[in-house]
Coordinates of C-alpha atoms and ligand atoms in Angstrom, one line a residue:
X996 CA 26.6 48.5 -15.5
X997 CA 23.0 49.6 -15.7
X998 CA 20.5 47.6 -13.5
X999 CA 18.4 45.9 -16.2
X1000 CA 15.9 44.2 -13.8
X1001 CA 12.3 45.3 -14.1
X1002 CA 11.9 48.3 -11.7
X1003 CA 9.2 46.3 -9.8
X1004 CA 11.9 43.8 -8.6
X1005 CA 14.4 46.5 -7.6
X1006 CA 14.3 45.2 -4.0
X1007 CA 14.5 41.5 -4.9
X1008 CA 16.9 39.6 -2.5
X1009 CA 16.8 42.4 0.0
X1010 CA 15.6 42.2 3.6
X1011 CA 13.8 45.4 4.6
X1012 CA 12.9 46.0 8.2
X1013 CA 9.8 48.2 8.7
X1014 CA 8.8 49.3 12.2
X1015 CA 5.2 50.2 13.0
X1016 CA 3.9 48.0 10.2
X1017 CA 0.6 46.9 11.8
X1018 CA -1.4 49.8 10.2
X1019 CA -1.1 53.3 8.6
X1020 CA 2.0 54.5 6.9
X1021 CA 4.1 51.5 8.1
X1022 CA 1.7 48.9 6.7
X1023 CA 1.7 50.8 3.3
X1024 CA 5.6 50.9 3.3
X1025 CA 5.7 47.1 4.1
X1026 CA 3.4 46.1 1.3
X1027 CA 5.1 48.5 -1.1
X1028 CA 8.5 47.1 -0.3
X1029 CA 7.1 43.5 -0.7
X1030 CA 5.7 44.5 -4.1
X1031 CA 9.2 45.6 -5.2
X1032 CA 10.5 42.1 -4.3
X1033 CA 11.8 42.6 -0.8
X1034 CA 11.6 40.2 2.1
X1035 CA 9.9 42.4 4.7
X1036 CA 10.5 42.2 8.4
X1037 CA 7.7 43.8 10.4
X1038 CA 7.6 44.9 14.0
X1039 CA 4.7 46.3 16.0
X1040 CA 2.9 45.6 19.3
X1041 CA -0.3 44.3 17.6
X1042 CA -1.0 41.8 14.8
X1043 CA 0.1 42.7 11.3
X1044 CA -2.2 42.6 8.2
X1045 CA -1.7 39.6 5.9
X1046 CA 1.5 40.0 3.6
X1047 CA 3.0 37.1 1.8
X1048 CA 6.6 36.3 2.8
X1049 CA 6.7 38.8 5.6
X1050 CA 8.6 37.9 8.8
X1051 CA 6.7 39.4 11.8
X1052 CA 7.8 40.3 15.3
X1053 CA 5.7 41.6 18.1
X1054 CA 7.4 44.0 20.5
X1055 CA 6.9 47.3 22.3
X1056 CA 9.7 49.4 20.9
X1057 CA 9.2 52.1 23.6
X1058 CA 10.2 49.5 26.2
X1059 CA 14.1 49.2 26.1
X1060 CA 14.2 45.5 27.3
X1061 CA 11.5 44.4 24.8
X1062 CA 13.1 46.5 22.0
X1063 CA 16.6 45.1 22.6
X1064 CA 15.2 41.6 22.6
X1065 CA 13.5 41.9 19.3
X1066 CA 16.4 43.7 17.6
X1067 CA 18.7 40.9 18.7
X1068 CA 16.3 38.4 17.3
X1069 CA 16.2 40.2 13.9
X1070 CA 19.9 40.7 13.8
X1071 CA 20.4 36.9 14.4
X1072 CA 18.8 36.4 11.0
X1073 CA 21.3 38.7 9.4
X1074 CA 21.6 42.5 9.3
X1075 CA 18.8 43.9 7.1
X1076 CA 19.8 45.6 3.8
X1077 CA 17.5 48.5 4.8
X1078 CA 15.8 49.8 8.0
X1079 CA 12.7 51.9 7.9
X1080 CA 12.1 53.5 11.3
X1081 CA 8.5 54.4 11.1
X1082 CA 6.9 53.4 14.4
X1083 CA 5.7 56.5 16.2
X1084 CA 2.9 58.1 18.1
X1085 CA 1.3 61.5 17.6
X1086 CA -0.5 63.7 20.1
X1087 CA -1.8 67.2 20.4
X1088 CA -2.3 69.0 23.7
X1089 CA -1.9 72.6 25.0
X1090 CA 1.3 73.1 27.0
X1091 CA -0.5 73.1 30.4
X1092 CA -1.8 69.6 29.7
X1093 CA 1.5 68.3 28.4
X1094 CA 2.7 66.3 31.4
X1095 CA 6.2 64.9 31.8
X1096 CA 4.7 61.5 31.3
X1097 CA 3.2 62.5 27.9
X1098 CA 6.5 64.0 26.9
X1099 CA 8.4 60.9 28.0
X1100 CA 6.0 58.7 26.0
X1101 CA 6.6 60.7 22.8
X1102 CA 10.3 60.8 23.3
X1103 CA 10.4 57.0 23.9
X1104 CA 8.8 55.9 20.7
X1105 CA 9.6 58.9 18.4
X1106 CA 13.3 59.5 19.4
X1107 CA 14.8 56.9 21.8
X1108 CA 13.5 53.9 19.8
X1109 CA 14.8 55.3 16.4
X1110 CA 18.2 56.0 18.0
X1111 CA 18.4 52.5 19.5
X1112 CA 17.4 50.9 16.2
X1113 CA 20.0 52.9 14.3
X1114 CA 22.6 52.0 17.0
X1115 CA 21.8 48.3 16.6
X1116 CA 22.1 48.1 12.8
X1117 CA 24.1 51.0 11.3
X1118 CA 27.6 50.1 12.7
X1119 CA 27.1 46.6 11.2
X1120 CA 25.9 48.0 7.9
X1121 CA 29.1 50.2 7.9
X1122 CA 31.2 47.1 8.5
X1123 CA 29.5 45.5 5.4
X1124 CA 30.0 48.7 3.4
X1125 CA 26.4 49.2 2.5
X1126 CA 22.9 49.8 3.9
X1127 CA 20.0 52.2 3.9
X1128 CA 18.4 53.9 6.9
X1129 CA 15.1 55.6 6.4
X1130 CA 13.6 57.6 9.3
X1131 CA 10.0 58.8 9.2
X1132 CA 10.0 62.3 10.6
X1133 CA 7.1 64.8 10.0
X1134 CA 6.3 68.2 8.7
X1135 CA 6.4 68.9 12.5
X1136 CA 10.2 68.0 12.6
X1137 CA 11.0 71.5 11.3
X1138 CA 7.7 73.6 11.6
X1139 CA 5.9 74.5 14.8
X1140 CA 2.2 74.1 15.3
X1141 CA 0.3 75.1 18.4
X1142 CA -0.4 72.1 20.7
X1143 CA 2.6 70.2 19.3
X1144 CA 5.2 70.8 22.0
X1145 CA 5.8 67.1 23.0
X1146 CA 5.4 65.7 19.5
X1147 CA 7.6 68.5 17.9
X1148 CA 10.2 68.1 20.6
X1149 CA 10.5 64.4 19.7
X1150 CA 10.4 64.9 15.9
X1151 CA 12.8 67.9 15.9
X1152 CA 15.0 65.6 17.9
X1153 CA 14.6 62.8 15.3
X1154 CA 15.6 65.2 12.5
X1155 CA 18.7 66.1 14.6
X1156 CA 19.5 62.4 15.0
X1157 CA 19.1 61.9 11.2
X1158 CA 21.4 64.8 10.3
X1159 CA 24.1 63.5 12.7
X1160 CA 23.7 60.0 11.2
X1161 CA 24.3 61.5 7.7
X1162 CA 27.6 63.0 8.9
X1163 CA 28.7 60.0 10.9
X1164 CA 28.1 57.5 8.1
X1165 CA 28.9 59.7 5.1
X1166 CA 31.1 57.8 2.6
X1167 CA 30.7 54.5 4.4
X1168 CA 28.1 53.0 2.0
X1169 CA 25.4 53.6 4.6
X1170 CA 22.9 56.1 3.2
X1171 CA 20.4 57.9 5.6
X1172 CA 17.2 59.4 4.4
X1173 CA 14.6 61.5 6.4
X1174 CA 11.1 61.4 5.0
X1175 CA 9.0 64.2 6.5
X1176 CA 5.3 63.8 5.6
X1177 CA 2.5 66.4 6.1
X1178 CA -0.9 65.3 7.3
X1179 CA -1.6 61.7 6.2
X1180 CA -4.9 60.0 6.6
X1181 CA -4.3 57.4 9.3
X1182 CA -5.8 56.3 12.6
X1183 CA -3.3 58.6 14.3
X1184 CA -5.8 61.4 13.6
X1185 CA -8.8 59.6 15.1
X1186 CA -8.5 61.2 18.6
X1187 CA -8.2 64.7 16.9
X1188 CA -11.2 64.3 14.6
X1189 CA -9.8 66.9 12.2
X1190 CA -13.0 67.1 10.0
X1191 CA -14.9 68.6 13.0
X1192 CA -12.3 70.9 14.4
X1193 CA -11.1 74.2 13.0
X1194 CA -7.5 74.7 11.9
X1195 CA -6.9 71.1 10.7
X1196 CA -6.5 69.6 7.2
X1197 CA -9.6 67.7 6.4
X1198 CA -9.0 63.9 6.0
X1199 CA -10.1 64.1 2.4
X1200 CA -7.4 66.6 1.7
X1201 CA -4.6 64.7 3.5
X1202 CA -1.9 62.6 1.9
X1203 CA -2.7 58.9 1.5
X1204 CA -0.4 56.3 3.1
X1205 CA 0.6 55.1 -0.3
X1206 CA 2.0 58.6 -1.1
X1207 CA 4.4 58.3 1.8
X1208 CA 5.2 54.7 0.9
X1209 CA 6.2 55.7 -2.6
X1210 CA 8.6 58.3 -1.3
X1211 CA 10.2 55.6 0.9
X1212 CA 10.4 53.1 -2.0
X1213 CA 12.1 55.9 -4.0
X1214 CA 14.7 56.2 -1.2
X1215 CA 15.1 52.4 -0.9
X1216 CA 15.6 51.9 -4.7
X1217 CA 17.9 54.9 -5.3
X1218 CA 21.2 53.8 -7.1
X1219 CA 24.0 53.2 -4.5
X1220 CA 25.9 56.3 -5.7
X1221 CA 23.0 58.5 -4.8
X1222 CA 22.4 59.8 -1.2
X1223 CA 18.9 61.1 -0.7
X1224 CA 19.2 63.0 2.5
X1225 CA 15.7 64.4 2.9
X1226 CA 12.3 64.2 1.3
X1227 CA 9.5 66.6 2.5
X1228 CA 6.0 66.0 1.1
X1229 CA 2.6 67.3 1.9
X1230 CA -0.9 67.9 0.4
X1231 CA -0.6 70.1 -2.7
Ligands
LIG1125 N1 -0.4 60.4 9.9 C1 0.3 61.6 9.8 O1 -0.4 62.6 9.5 C2 1.8 61.7 9.9 C3 2.4 62.8 9.4 C4 3.8 62.9 9.6 C5 4.5 61.9 10.2 N2 3.8 60.8 10.6 C6 4.7 59.7 11.2 O2 4.5 58.5 10.5 C7 4.7 57.4 11.4 C8 3.5 56.4 11.3 O3 2.4 57.2 11.7 P1 0.9 56.7 11.3 O4 0.1 57.9 11.0 O5 0.9 55.6 10.3 O6 0.3 56.2 12.7 P2 -0.5 55.0 13.2 O7 -1.6 54.7 12.2 O8 -0.9 55.3 14.6 O9 0.5 53.8 13.2 C9 1.6 53.8 14.1 C10 2.4 52.5 13.9 O10 3.5 52.5 14.9 C11 3.3 51.4 15.7 N3 3.7 51.7 17.1 C12 3.3 52.8 17.8 N4 3.9 52.7 19.1 C13 4.6 51.5 19.1 C14 5.5 50.9 20.1 N5 5.6 51.4 21.3 N6 6.1 49.8 19.7 C15 5.9 49.2 18.5 N7 5.2 49.8 17.5 C16 4.6 50.9 17.8 C17 1.8 51.0 15.7 O11 1.7 49.6 16.0 P3 1.1 49.0 17.3 O12 0.1 50.0 17.9 O13 0.5 47.8 16.9 O14 2.3 48.8 18.2 C18 1.5 51.3 14.2 O15 1.9 50.2 13.4 C19 4.9 58.0 12.8 O16 6.3 58.1 13.1 C20 4.3 59.4 12.7 O17 4.9 60.3 13.6 C21 2.5 60.6 10.5

């Protein structure tokens, strides 16, 4: 039977977890999901912007103990209908300056945290026979850029994680989508100052956070018989 509800309420009655929702792409995804009727569960280390009806948690997702604590708290309220693993960190450095510590930092938030979050919720979603997992990758999850060794290692790894999740949960009702954005104008670029450095997309030419959020909403509201495996988007 066709879904006759107005499109804007396509997520009504759904609980959608968004990690890294205190700013940037995550904040846009959270407000977008709320606008489509979802109850949004937000996680980040710092305070979240105002959003009616949102349920907020503060946690360092790169810290295993703190992460497991917050995931248990969220699960105690019921397994979300959808999980958007967006929290991440971006850095650029030449190889000789890419220390083991910097690599570990990138792997902890961009790869270990998404795997742990998937591990915490997807088996339960499978038991329920339905659920959506959206992972925010990057153009750098499949394309190399000089100075991106640690970031790319973590994002290529995240894409590998996603592709395995697609196979492991295929046909179980759990649908996994990788969203790989190109340069998007957020605070993540502040340390790089792309407008004053050669070889970078100028901020004015980058994607807006709402462009990425709309791709995520498309994945979250896709009919249950449709599996959107990957969306790659960038400045035209
Ligand atoms: N901007 C781009 O050009 C671009 C392009 C492709 C992909 N991406 C990806 O998109 C995602 C969001 O990036 P963004 O540009 O919106 O970056 P951002 O503005 O720096 O926001 C990052 C978000 O992640 C959260 N976060 C970071 N480390 C965390 C931790 N240890 N524990 C909990 N939350 C943490 C931050 O919150 P707190 O600091 O409050 O904890 C913040 O809410 C990332 O996965 C990034 O790799 C970005």
